Coordinates of C-alpha atoms in Angstrom, one line a residue:
Chain Z
M1 CA -25.7 14.8 -0.9
A2 CA -27.3 11.5 -1.8
I3 CA -31.0 11.8 -2.1
A4 CA -31.5 8.3 -3.1
A5 CA -32.9 7.0 0.2
P6 CA -36.0 8.8 1.0
T7 CA -36.9 9.2 4.7
A8 CA -40.1 7.2 4.2
R9 CA -38.1 4.0 3.9
K10 CA -37.4 3.4 7.6
P11 CA -36.8 -0.4 7.5
R12 CA -34.0 -0.1 4.9
H13 CA -32.3 2.4 7.2
V14 CA -32.4 -0.1 10.0
I15 CA -30.6 -2.7 7.8
T16 CA -28.1 0.0 6.8
Y17 CA -27.3 0.7 10.4
V18 CA -27.0 -3.0 11.3
F19 CA -24.7 -3.5 8.4
L20 CA -22.5 -0.6 9.3
G21 CA -22.5 -1.6 12.9
I22 CA -21.3 -5.1 12.1
L23 CA -18.5 -3.6 9.9
V24 CA -17.4 -1.3 12.6
V25 CA -17.2 -4.1 15.1
Y26 CA -15.3 -6.3 12.7
F27 CA -12.8 -3.6 11.9
L28 CA -12.3 -2.6 15.6
V29 CA -12.2 -6.0 17.3
P30 CA -8.5 -6.7 16.8
L31 CA -7.6 -3.2 18.0
W32 CA -9.9 -3.6 21.0
F33 CA -8.3 -6.9 21.7
L34 CA -4.9 -5.3 21.5
F35 CA -5.8 -2.6 24.0
V36 CA -7.5 -5.0 26.5
A37 CA -4.6 -7.5 26.2
S38 CA -2.1 -4.6 26.9
T39 CA -3.6 -4.2 30.3
K40 CA -3.0 -7.8 31.4
D41 CA 0.0 -9.5 32.9
A42 CA 1.3 -12.7 31.4
P43 CA -0.7 -15.1 33.7
S44 CA -4.0 -13.5 33.0
L45 CA -3.2 -13.3 29.3
F46 CA -3.0 -17.0 29.1
G47 CA -5.3 -17.6 32.1
G48 CA -8.5 -18.3 30.1
D49 CA -10.3 -15.1 31.1
S50 CA -12.4 -13.5 28.5
A51 CA -10.0 -12.4 25.7
L52 CA -12.0 -9.4 24.9
W53 CA -12.5 -8.0 28.4
F54 CA -10.3 -6.7 31.1
S55 CA -9.0 -9.0 33.9
G56 CA -8.9 -8.0 37.5
D57 CA -5.6 -6.1 37.6
F58 CA -4.8 -3.2 35.4
N59 CA -1.2 -3.7 34.3
L60 CA -0.9 -1.4 31.4
F61 CA 1.6 0.9 33.1
T62 CA 3.7 -2.0 34.4
N63 CA 3.8 -3.5 30.9
L64 CA 4.8 -0.1 29.5
S65 CA 7.7 0.4 31.8
N66 CA 8.8 -3.2 31.1
L67 CA 8.6 -2.5 27.4
V68 CA 10.8 0.6 27.5
T69 CA 13.4 -1.0 29.8
Y70 CA 13.6 -4.4 28.2
N71 CA 17.0 -5.1 26.6
D72 CA 18.3 -1.6 27.3
G73 CA 15.3 0.1 25.8
I74 CA 15.7 -1.4 22.4
Y75 CA 12.0 -0.8 21.7
L76 CA 12.4 3.0 21.8
R77 CA 15.3 2.6 19.5
W78 CA 13.2 0.7 17.0
I79 CA 10.4 3.3 17.2
G80 CA 13.0 6.0 16.6
N81 CA 14.5 4.1 13.6
S82 CA 11.0 3.7 12.1
A83 CA 10.4 7.4 12.5
L84 CA 13.7 8.3 10.9
Y85 CA 13.2 5.9 8.0
A86 CA 9.6 6.9 7.4
F87 CA 10.4 10.6 7.8
I88 CA 13.4 10.8 5.4
G89 CA 12.1 8.1 3.0
G90 CA 8.6 9.4 2.9
L91 CA 9.5 13.1 2.7
G92 CA 12.1 12.4 0.1
A93 CA 9.7 10.3 -2.0
T94 CA 7.1 13.0 -1.8
V95 CA 9.4 15.8 -2.9
L96 CA 10.5 13.8 -5.9
A97 CA 6.9 12.8 -6.8
V98 CA 5.6 16.4 -6.5
L99 CA 8.4 17.8 -8.7
A100 CA 8.1 15.0 -11.3
G101 CA 4.3 15.0 -11.3
Y102 CA 4.2 18.8 -11.9
G103 CA 6.8 18.4 -14.6
F104 CA 4.8 15.8 -16.4
A105 CA 1.5 17.8 -16.0
K106 CA 2.6 21.2 -16.9
Y107 CA 5.5 21.0 -19.5
R108 CA 5.4 19.6 -23.0
F109 CA 8.7 18.1 -24.0
R110 CA 10.1 15.5 -26.3
G111 CA 9.9 12.1 -24.7
R112 CA 7.3 13.0 -22.2
D113 CA 4.7 10.6 -23.3
L114 CA 7.1 7.8 -23.6
S115 CA 8.6 8.5 -20.1
F116 CA 5.2 8.6 -18.6
A117 CA 4.2 5.3 -20.3
I118 CA 7.3 3.7 -18.8
L119 CA 6.4 5.1 -15.4
L120 CA 2.9 3.7 -15.6
G121 CA 4.2 0.3 -16.5
S122 CA 6.6 0.5 -13.5
V123 CA 3.6 0.9 -11.2
M124 CA 2.9 -2.8 -12.1
V125 CA 6.4 -4.0 -11.1
P126 CA 6.1 -5.5 -7.7
L127 CA 8.6 -3.7 -5.5
T128 CA 9.5 -6.8 -3.5
A129 CA 10.9 -8.3 -6.7
L130 CA 13.5 -5.5 -6.5
V131 CA 14.6 -6.3 -3.0
I132 CA 16.9 -9.2 -3.7
P133 CA 18.8 -7.6 -6.6
T134 CA 19.0 -4.3 -4.6
F135 CA 20.4 -6.3 -1.7
V136 CA 23.1 -7.8 -3.9
L137 CA 24.0 -4.4 -5.4
F138 CA 24.1 -2.8 -2.0
S139 CA 26.2 -5.5 -0.5
E140 CA 28.7 -4.9 -3.3
L141 CA 28.8 -1.2 -2.4
G142 CA 29.0 -2.0 1.3
L143 CA 25.6 -0.3 2.0
T144 CA 23.7 -3.3 3.5
D145 CA 23.2 -3.1 7.2
T146 CA 23.2 0.7 7.1
I147 CA 20.2 3.1 7.4
W148 CA 20.7 4.0 3.7
A149 CA 19.8 0.5 2.7
V150 CA 16.3 1.1 4.0
I151 CA 15.9 4.8 3.2
L152 CA 17.3 5.0 -0.4
P153 CA 15.0 2.4 -2.0
S154 CA 12.0 4.0 -0.2
L155 CA 12.5 7.2 -2.2
L156 CA 11.0 5.4 -5.2
S157 CA 7.2 6.1 -5.5
P158 CA 6.0 5.8 -9.1
F159 CA 2.4 5.8 -8.0
G160 CA 3.0 9.1 -6.1
V161 CA 4.2 10.7 -9.4
Y162 CA 1.1 9.4 -11.1
L163 CA -1.2 10.8 -8.5
M164 CA 0.6 14.2 -8.5
R165 CA 0.4 14.4 -12.3
V166 CA -3.3 13.7 -12.4
Y167 CA -4.0 16.2 -9.6
A168 CA -1.7 19.0 -10.9
A169 CA -3.2 18.7 -14.4
E170 CA -6.7 19.5 -12.9
A171 CA -5.9 21.7 -10.0
V172 CA -3.3 24.1 -11.5
P173 CA -4.7 26.1 -14.4
D174 CA -2.3 26.8 -17.2
E175 CA -3.7 30.4 -17.4
L176 CA -2.6 31.0 -13.9
L177 CA 1.0 29.8 -14.6
D178 CA 1.1 32.0 -17.8
A179 CA -0.1 35.0 -15.8
A180 CA 2.7 34.4 -13.3
R181 CA 5.2 34.1 -16.1
V182 CA 3.9 37.4 -17.7
D183 CA 4.4 39.0 -14.4
G184 CA 8.0 38.0 -14.6
A185 CA 8.2 35.1 -12.2
G186 CA 10.7 32.4 -13.1
E187 CA 9.7 28.8 -13.6
F188 CA 10.7 27.7 -10.2
R189 CA 9.2 30.7 -8.4
T190 CA 6.0 30.1 -10.3
F191 CA 6.1 26.5 -9.1
F192 CA 6.7 27.3 -5.4
Q193 CA 4.4 30.3 -5.1
V194 CA 1.6 29.6 -7.5
A195 CA 1.4 25.8 -8.2
L196 CA 2.5 24.3 -4.9
P197 CA -0.2 25.8 -2.7
L198 CA -2.9 24.6 -5.1
M199 CA -1.4 21.1 -5.0
R200 CA -1.5 20.9 -1.2
P201 CA -4.2 18.1 -0.8
A202 CA -2.4 15.8 -3.2
V203 CA 0.9 16.6 -1.5
V204 CA -0.5 15.6 1.9
T205 CA -2.0 12.5 0.4
V206 CA 1.3 11.4 -1.3
L207 CA 3.2 12.2 1.9
L208 CA 0.9 10.1 4.0
L209 CA 0.9 7.2 1.6
S210 CA 4.7 7.2 1.3
V211 CA 5.3 7.6 5.1
V212 CA 2.9 4.8 5.8
G213 CA 4.5 2.7 3.1
T214 CA 7.9 3.2 4.6
W215 CA 6.8 2.8 8.3
N216 CA 4.9 -0.4 7.5
N217 CA 7.6 -1.9 5.2
Y218 CA 8.8 -5.3 6.4
F219 CA 10.4 -7.1 3.5
L220 CA 13.0 -4.5 2.6
P221 CA 14.5 -3.9 6.1
L222 CA 14.2 -7.6 6.9
A223 CA 16.4 -8.4 4.0
M224 CA 18.8 -5.4 4.3
L225 CA 19.5 -5.3 8.0
S226 CA 21.1 -7.8 10.3
N227 CA 22.1 -5.5 13.2
S228 CA 19.1 -5.4 15.5
Q229 CA 20.0 -1.9 16.6
L230 CA 19.0 -0.6 13.1
Y231 CA 15.7 -2.5 12.9
P232 CA 12.5 -0.6 12.4
I233 CA 9.6 -1.5 14.7
T234 CA 8.0 -3.9 12.2
V235 CA 11.1 -6.1 12.0
G236 CA 11.8 -5.7 15.7
I237 CA 8.3 -6.9 16.7
G238 CA 8.7 -9.7 14.2
L239 CA 12.0 -10.7 15.9
W240 CA 10.4 -10.8 19.3
Q241 CA 7.5 -12.8 18.1
G242 CA 9.8 -15.4 16.5
L243 CA 11.7 -15.7 19.8
A244 CA 8.6 -15.9 21.9
A245 CA 7.1 -18.6 19.7
Q246 CA 10.3 -20.7 19.9
N247 CA 10.3 -20.4 23.6
N248 CA 6.6 -20.8 24.4
G249 CA 6.1 -21.5 28.0
G250 CA 9.6 -20.4 29.1
S251 CA 10.9 -16.9 28.9
G252 CA 8.6 -16.5 25.9
V253 CA 5.6 -16.0 28.1
S254 CA 6.7 -12.6 29.4
L255 CA 7.8 -11.6 26.0
W256 CA 4.2 -12.0 24.7
T257 CA 3.0 -9.1 26.9
L258 CA 5.8 -6.9 25.6
I259 CA 4.9 -7.8 22.0
I260 CA 1.3 -6.9 22.7
V261 CA 1.9 -3.6 24.4
G262 CA 4.7 -2.8 21.9
S263 CA 2.3 -3.4 19.0
L264 CA -0.3 -1.1 20.6
I265 CA 2.2 1.7 21.0
S266 CA 3.6 1.3 17.5
I267 CA 0.2 1.8 15.8
I268 CA -0.6 5.0 17.7
P269 CA 1.6 7.5 15.7
L270 CA 0.1 6.5 12.3
I271 CA -3.5 6.5 13.6
V272 CA -3.0 9.9 15.1
A273 CA -1.5 11.2 11.8
F274 CA -4.5 9.8 9.8
L275 CA -7.1 11.2 12.2
S276 CA -5.6 14.7 12.4
L277 CA -5.0 15.0 8.6
Q278 CA -8.2 13.4 7.4
K279 CA -9.5 16.6 5.9
Y280 CA -6.6 16.5 3.4
W281 CA -6.2 12.8 2.5
Q282 CA -9.9 12.1 2.1
G283 CA -10.0 14.6 -0.7
G284 CA -6.6 13.6 -2.0
L285 CA -7.4 9.9 -2.3
A286 CA -10.1 10.7 -4.8
I287 CA -7.5 11.7 -7.3
G288 CA -6.5 8.3 -8.5
S289 CA -10.1 7.1 -8.9
L290 CA -11.5 10.0 -10.8
K291 CA -9.5 9.6 -13.9
Chain G
M1 CA -0.9 32.0 -36.8
A2 CA -3.7 31.7 -39.4
E3 CA -3.3 35.3 -40.5
A4 CA 0.3 34.6 -41.6
A5 CA -0.9 33.3 -45.0
T6 CA -3.0 36.3 -45.7
A7 CA -0.3 38.9 -45.3
P8 CA 2.9 38.2 -47.3
L9 CA 4.6 41.2 -45.7
A10 CA 4.5 39.6 -42.4
T11 CA 6.6 36.5 -43.2
T12 CA 9.7 37.8 -41.6
K13 CA 7.8 38.7 -38.5
V14 CA 6.3 35.2 -38.4
R15 CA 9.6 33.6 -38.9
A16 CA 11.0 35.7 -36.0
A17 CA 8.0 34.6 -33.9
T18 CA 8.5 31.0 -34.7
R19 CA 12.2 31.2 -33.8
K20 CA 11.2 32.9 -30.5
R21 CA 8.6 30.2 -29.9
T22 CA 11.0 27.3 -30.5
A23 CA 13.6 29.0 -28.2
R24 CA 10.9 29.3 -25.5
E25 CA 9.8 25.8 -26.2
R26 CA 13.3 24.5 -25.8
R27 CA 13.7 26.3 -22.5
H28 CA 10.2 25.0 -21.5
S29 CA 11.3 21.5 -22.5
L30 CA 14.5 21.8 -20.5
T31 CA 12.6 23.0 -17.4
G32 CA 10.2 20.1 -17.7
W33 CA 13.1 17.6 -17.7
L34 CA 14.7 19.5 -14.7
F35 CA 11.5 18.8 -12.7
I36 CA 11.5 15.2 -13.6
A37 CA 15.3 14.6 -13.3
P38 CA 15.5 13.9 -9.5
F39 CA 12.8 11.3 -9.7
G40 CA 14.3 10.0 -12.9
V41 CA 17.7 9.4 -11.2
V42 CA 16.0 7.4 -8.4
F43 CA 13.9 5.5 -10.9
V44 CA 16.9 4.4 -12.9
V45 CA 19.0 3.6 -9.8
F46 CA 16.4 1.8 -7.7
L47 CA 14.1 0.3 -10.3
V48 CA 15.7 -0.1 -13.7
T49 CA 19.1 -1.1 -12.4
P50 CA 17.9 -3.7 -9.9
L51 CA 15.6 -5.2 -12.5
A52 CA 18.3 -5.4 -15.1
Y53 CA 20.7 -6.7 -12.5
A54 CA 18.2 -9.3 -11.4
F55 CA 18.0 -10.4 -15.0
Y56 CA 21.7 -10.5 -15.3
L57 CA 22.1 -12.5 -12.0
S58 CA 19.5 -14.9 -13.1
L59 CA 21.5 -15.9 -16.1
F60 CA 24.3 -17.3 -14.0
S61 CA 24.7 -20.1 -11.5
K62 CA 27.1 -20.5 -8.6
G63 CA 28.3 -23.7 -7.3
L64 CA 30.9 -24.5 -4.6
A65 CA 32.9 -26.6 -6.9
T66 CA 32.2 -24.9 -10.2
G67 CA 32.3 -21.3 -9.2
T68 CA 30.2 -18.8 -11.1
A69 CA 29.2 -20.0 -14.6
F70 CA 26.9 -18.8 -17.3
A71 CA 23.7 -20.7 -17.1
G72 CA 21.6 -19.2 -19.8
I73 CA 17.9 -19.9 -19.3
N74 CA 18.7 -22.8 -17.0
N75 CA 17.5 -21.0 -13.9
Y76 CA 14.2 -20.3 -15.5
V77 CA 13.8 -23.8 -16.7
R78 CA 14.5 -24.9 -13.2
A79 CA 12.0 -22.3 -11.7
F80 CA 9.1 -23.3 -14.0
T81 CA 9.7 -27.0 -13.3
D82 CA 10.3 -26.5 -9.6
P83 CA 7.4 -27.8 -7.6
S84 CA 8.1 -25.4 -4.8
F85 CA 7.9 -22.4 -7.0
L86 CA 4.9 -23.6 -8.9
K87 CA 3.1 -24.5 -5.7
G88 CA 3.6 -21.0 -4.4
V89 CA 2.4 -19.4 -7.6
W90 CA -0.7 -21.7 -7.6
F91 CA -1.4 -20.6 -4.0
V92 CA -1.2 -16.9 -4.7
V93 CA -3.2 -17.2 -7.9
R94 CA -5.9 -19.2 -6.1
F95 CA -5.8 -16.8 -3.2
S96 CA -6.3 -13.8 -5.5
I97 CA -9.2 -15.4 -7.3
V98 CA -11.1 -15.9 -4.0
L99 CA -9.8 -12.9 -2.0
I100 CA -10.1 -10.1 -4.5
P101 CA -13.9 -10.5 -5.2
V102 CA -14.6 -10.7 -1.4
Q103 CA -12.5 -7.6 -0.7
M104 CA -14.2 -5.7 -3.6
L105 CA -17.6 -6.7 -2.4
V106 CA -17.0 -5.6 1.2
S107 CA -15.5 -2.3 0.2
L108 CA -18.1 -1.6 -2.5
A109 CA -21.0 -2.4 -0.2
A110 CA -19.5 -0.2 2.6
A111 CA -18.9 2.7 0.2
L112 CA -22.4 2.5 -1.2
V113 CA -24.0 2.5 2.2
L114 CA -21.8 5.3 3.5
D115 CA -22.6 7.3 0.4
N116 CA -26.3 7.2 1.3
L117 CA -25.8 8.4 4.8
T118 CA -24.4 11.8 5.8
N119 CA -24.7 11.7 9.6
R120 CA -22.1 11.6 12.3
F121 CA -22.3 7.8 12.7
A122 CA -21.5 7.4 9.0
R123 CA -18.5 9.6 9.4
F124 CA -17.4 7.6 12.4
A125 CA -17.9 4.3 10.7
R126 CA -16.0 5.5 7.6
L127 CA -12.9 6.3 9.7
M128 CA -13.1 3.1 11.7
I129 CA -13.3 0.9 8.6
F130 CA -10.3 2.8 7.2
L131 CA -8.2 2.6 10.4
P132 CA -6.6 -0.9 9.8
Y133 CA -4.9 0.6 6.8
A134 CA -2.7 2.6 9.2
V135 CA -1.7 -0.6 11.0
P136 CA 1.5 -2.2 9.8
A137 CA 0.8 -5.6 8.1
V138 CA 3.1 -7.2 10.7
I139 CA 1.0 -6.0 13.6
G140 CA -2.3 -6.8 11.8
A141 CA -1.1 -10.4 11.2
L142 CA 0.1 -10.6 14.8
M143 CA -3.2 -9.5 16.2
W144 CA -5.2 -11.9 14.2
G145 CA -2.7 -14.6 15.1
F146 CA -3.6 -13.9 18.7
L147 CA -7.3 -13.9 18.0
Y148 CA -7.0 -17.2 16.2
S149 CA -4.9 -18.7 18.9
P150 CA -6.6 -21.4 21.0
S151 CA -4.5 -20.4 24.1
F152 CA -5.6 -16.8 24.3
G153 CA -8.0 -16.0 21.5
P154 CA -11.7 -15.4 22.0
L155 CA -12.8 -17.8 19.2
E156 CA -12.8 -20.7 21.6
Q157 CA -14.9 -18.8 24.1
I158 CA -17.4 -17.6 21.4
F159 CA -17.8 -20.9 19.8
G160 CA -17.8 -22.6 23.2
A161 CA -20.8 -20.6 24.2
F162 CA -22.7 -22.3 21.4
G163 CA -21.3 -25.7 22.3
A164 CA -19.2 -25.9 19.2
D165 CA -15.5 -26.3 18.5
A166 CA -13.7 -23.2 17.1
P167 CA -12.0 -23.7 13.8
F168 CA -8.3 -23.4 14.1
L169 CA -7.6 -20.8 11.4
L170 CA -3.8 -21.5 11.5
S171 CA -4.1 -25.1 10.6
P172 CA -3.1 -26.3 7.1
D173 CA -6.7 -26.7 6.1
N174 CA -7.9 -23.3 7.3
I175 CA -4.9 -21.0 6.8
F176 CA -6.3 -20.0 3.4
Y177 CA -9.3 -18.4 5.2
G178 CA -7.2 -17.2 8.1
L179 CA -5.0 -15.2 5.8
M180 CA -7.9 -14.1 3.7
N181 CA -9.5 -12.5 6.7
V182 CA -6.3 -10.7 7.7
V183 CA -5.8 -9.2 4.3
T184 CA -9.5 -8.2 3.9
W185 CA -9.4 -6.6 7.3
Q186 CA -6.2 -4.7 6.4
W187 CA -7.2 -3.4 3.0
A188 CA -10.9 -3.2 2.6
G189 CA -11.1 0.2 4.3
Y190 CA -8.5 1.7 2.0
Y191 CA -10.4 0.4 -1.0
M192 CA -13.7 1.6 0.5
I193 CA -12.3 5.2 0.7
I194 CA -11.2 5.1 -2.9
I195 CA -14.6 4.0 -4.1
Y196 CA -16.3 6.4 -1.7
A197 CA -14.3 9.3 -3.0
A198 CA -15.3 8.4 -6.6
L199 CA -19.0 8.1 -5.6
R200 CA -18.8 11.6 -4.1
G201 CA -17.5 12.9 -7.4
I202 CA -20.7 11.9 -9.2
D203 CA -23.0 14.8 -10.1
P204 CA -26.1 14.4 -7.8
T205 CA -28.4 15.8 -10.5
I206 CA -28.1 12.4 -12.2
Y207 CA -29.8 10.8 -9.1
E208 CA -32.6 13.4 -9.4
A209 CA -33.1 12.4 -13.0
A210 CA -33.2 8.7 -12.2
K211 CA -35.7 9.3 -9.4
I212 CA -38.0 11.1 -11.7
D213 CA -37.7 8.2 -14.0
G214 CA -38.9 6.0 -11.1
A215 CA -35.6 4.3 -10.1
N216 CA -35.3 3.1 -6.5
S217 CA -32.1 3.4 -4.6
W218 CA -31.2 -0.2 -5.3
Q219 CA -31.5 0.5 -9.1
V220 CA -29.6 3.8 -8.7
A221 CA -26.7 1.9 -7.1
L222 CA -26.6 -0.9 -9.6
R223 CA -27.3 1.1 -12.8
I224 CA -25.7 4.4 -12.1
K225 CA -23.3 4.4 -9.2
I226 CA -21.4 1.2 -9.8
P227 CA -20.9 1.8 -13.6
M228 CA -19.7 5.4 -12.8
V229 CA -17.1 4.3 -10.3
R230 CA -15.8 1.6 -12.7
S231 CA -12.4 3.2 -13.0
A232 CA -12.0 3.3 -9.3
L233 CA -12.9 -0.4 -9.2
V234 CA -10.3 -1.2 -11.8
L235 CA -7.7 0.7 -9.9
I236 CA -8.4 -1.2 -6.8
L237 CA -8.3 -4.5 -8.6
V238 CA -4.9 -3.7 -10.0
F239 CA -3.6 -2.8 -6.6
A240 CA -5.1 -6.0 -5.1
L241 CA -3.6 -8.1 -7.8
I242 CA -0.1 -6.6 -7.5
G243 CA -0.3 -6.9 -3.7
T244 CA -1.6 -10.4 -3.5
L245 CA 0.7 -12.0 -6.1
Q246 CA 3.7 -10.8 -4.1
F247 CA 2.2 -11.9 -0.8
F248 CA 4.9 -12.1 1.9
T249 CA 4.5 -10.3 5.2
E250 CA 1.3 -11.9 6.7
P251 CA 2.3 -15.6 6.1
Q252 CA 5.8 -14.8 7.2
V253 CA 4.6 -13.3 10.5
L254 CA 2.1 -16.1 11.1
G255 CA 4.7 -18.7 10.4
P256 CA 6.1 -19.0 13.9
V257 CA 2.7 -19.4 15.6
A258 CA 1.2 -21.7 12.9
N259 CA 3.5 -24.7 13.7
G260 CA 4.6 -25.8 10.3
T261 CA 1.6 -24.6 8.3
I262 CA 3.6 -21.9 6.5
T263 CA 6.3 -23.8 4.6
P264 CA 9.5 -22.2 3.3
D265 CA 7.9 -22.2 -0.2
F266 CA 4.5 -21.0 0.9
T267 CA 4.4 -18.1 -1.6
P268 CA 6.9 -17.3 -4.3
N269 CA 8.2 -14.3 -2.4
I270 CA 8.8 -16.3 0.8
Y271 CA 10.5 -18.9 -1.3
A272 CA 12.8 -16.3 -3.0
F273 CA 13.6 -14.8 0.4
N274 CA 14.5 -18.2 1.9
L275 CA 16.6 -19.1 -1.2
A276 CA 18.5 -15.9 -1.0
F277 CA 19.0 -15.4 2.8
K278 CA 18.9 -18.9 4.1
Y279 CA 20.6 -20.8 1.3
A280 CA 22.6 -17.9 -0.3
Q281 CA 21.3 -18.9 -3.8
F282 CA 21.2 -15.4 -5.1
N283 CA 21.2 -16.4 -8.7
Y284 CA 18.3 -18.7 -8.5
A285 CA 16.4 -16.3 -6.1
S286 CA 16.9 -13.6 -8.7
A287 CA 15.4 -15.8 -11.4
I288 CA 12.4 -16.4 -9.1
S289 CA 12.1 -12.7 -8.3
F290 CA 12.3 -11.8 -11.9
S291 CA 9.8 -14.5 -12.9
L292 CA 7.4 -13.3 -10.2
G293 CA 7.7 -9.7 -11.4
A294 CA 7.1 -10.8 -15.0
I295 CA 4.0 -12.9 -13.9
V296 CA 2.6 -9.9 -12.0
F297 CA 3.3 -7.6 -14.9
V298 CA 1.7 -9.8 -17.5
G299 CA -1.2 -10.7 -15.2
V300 CA -2.0 -7.0 -14.6
Y301 CA -1.5 -6.1 -18.2
I302 CA -3.9 -8.8 -19.4
F303 CA -6.4 -7.7 -16.8
L304 CA -6.2 -4.1 -18.0
F305 CA -6.4 -5.1 -21.6
V306 CA -9.6 -7.2 -20.9
T307 CA -11.3 -4.5 -18.8
R308 CA -10.3 -1.4 -20.7
K309 CA -13.1 0.4 -22.4
R310 CA -11.9 3.7 -23.9
G311 CA -8.3 4.6 -23.6
S312 CA -6.1 3.4 -20.8
V313 CA -7.7 3.1 -17.4
L314 CA -4.8 3.5 -15.1

């Protein structure tokens, strides 16, 4: 509890609320625009009505049905692809990060400090710098333009390992692990039954971060995939936007409504995930900043 | 272990214990490696190998007539004398210098205000400010592209109400600010949460003590809170630096609607992408990627070295 602002200071509170109000409006306006624009048909989108308010007709459901039927329902396929990549990539990255973070935190072994130093250094390597060489490697292996080209590189999350190590070091007491060992539990049983439940907030945080990272990734799938059937939603929407901009005024006009309503739908899953799991990640995000 | 020296009779016992301990340690050490091994494999295959391969590729050049030939450092000489590459680097460096302080200020101010309030509105505001983080960069850039657009954005209407012309944020003169706004919108909430979490970790008795010493809340914020979340601020700065120097998605997405403002060499990453996938110059693109990685690495390293106080911060 912050006690710093005593109740006697009313005027400062007003400024506080005004400041917060402005921030909330700023951060919500684009989302509000997206929602309002999703309810418009193409003519009223360009018709010079107020961009931030509804027009006469409510076309959300027409737009939605156009969205899911356009081009044989390719939109649903893109959403499915995104879910698949984010789920396998994010879950895989989390499993690897949890195991490695626990290993670094709770075992002393030769080469540990050196390996961890290398890992920390790798957090600074921009992952996009790896995309082009990974593409060339994959194309030699015949892996480009497959789902693995997107999923496999997503398994790498050095920052997740770092978070898990910091968290496990604090949240899992050595005494508890020793007690489990004395009771005859093997190392892996100790990990699953004693350590893992204690690490849950960090696990949820790392899972969310890696799922969001994979779901939002654009550069990697853009480089790796050329078959539009394999696109995730980010690359798919980007493709539509490029087409619509080239053909502005012609068939592009109707494509803009699909882009808008498609964008709206695509952000719902992650927003729901964040809102429903906030109890976990809000605590978990503190990990990196406390050390 | 200390009693071993006092009792000569116990030496054999001690030796047995040491042997037992080393056996246990060895097993312990092996288990430690087992936990790390799966990640280690991914690390080697998808980080070490591509980096090494990028370096290897960057040492060769490929021409239609000459085929693949060893080029030594020629690709790097070419990169660091290539106006396109240098222009992109200069842009992202300039962009970082302006953007990062703005982002930090917004997120720090929001976190400090939210730390002082504990009511329902503050909780709501905290979530809403964070929400853009969950929006893919592609969608974020698209939405702002719409909002900037004179044909269906609201800027024209808002400025029109005051009888002024709206700035076109996608024009060559204003794209810097247009992009800055998109990135700030996208990331400030995430940074805010990190600072906020660090603020929550401060022991509240410190504030009591400061209040007894006569500090007002402004002084508490400046003299206690900000210094105590220093490591969170450094972490954010590092993230922002790494992210901004490899800037790609937002300018790439705004390209089609910004009519020529986003050139194929706008940022080093866009340049490398176009070299590789439009012109099939994978060797030169690898040199650019590798140079960019090195610039980010050195930049972040220098930053950490300058700001570090005790021990490593990250």
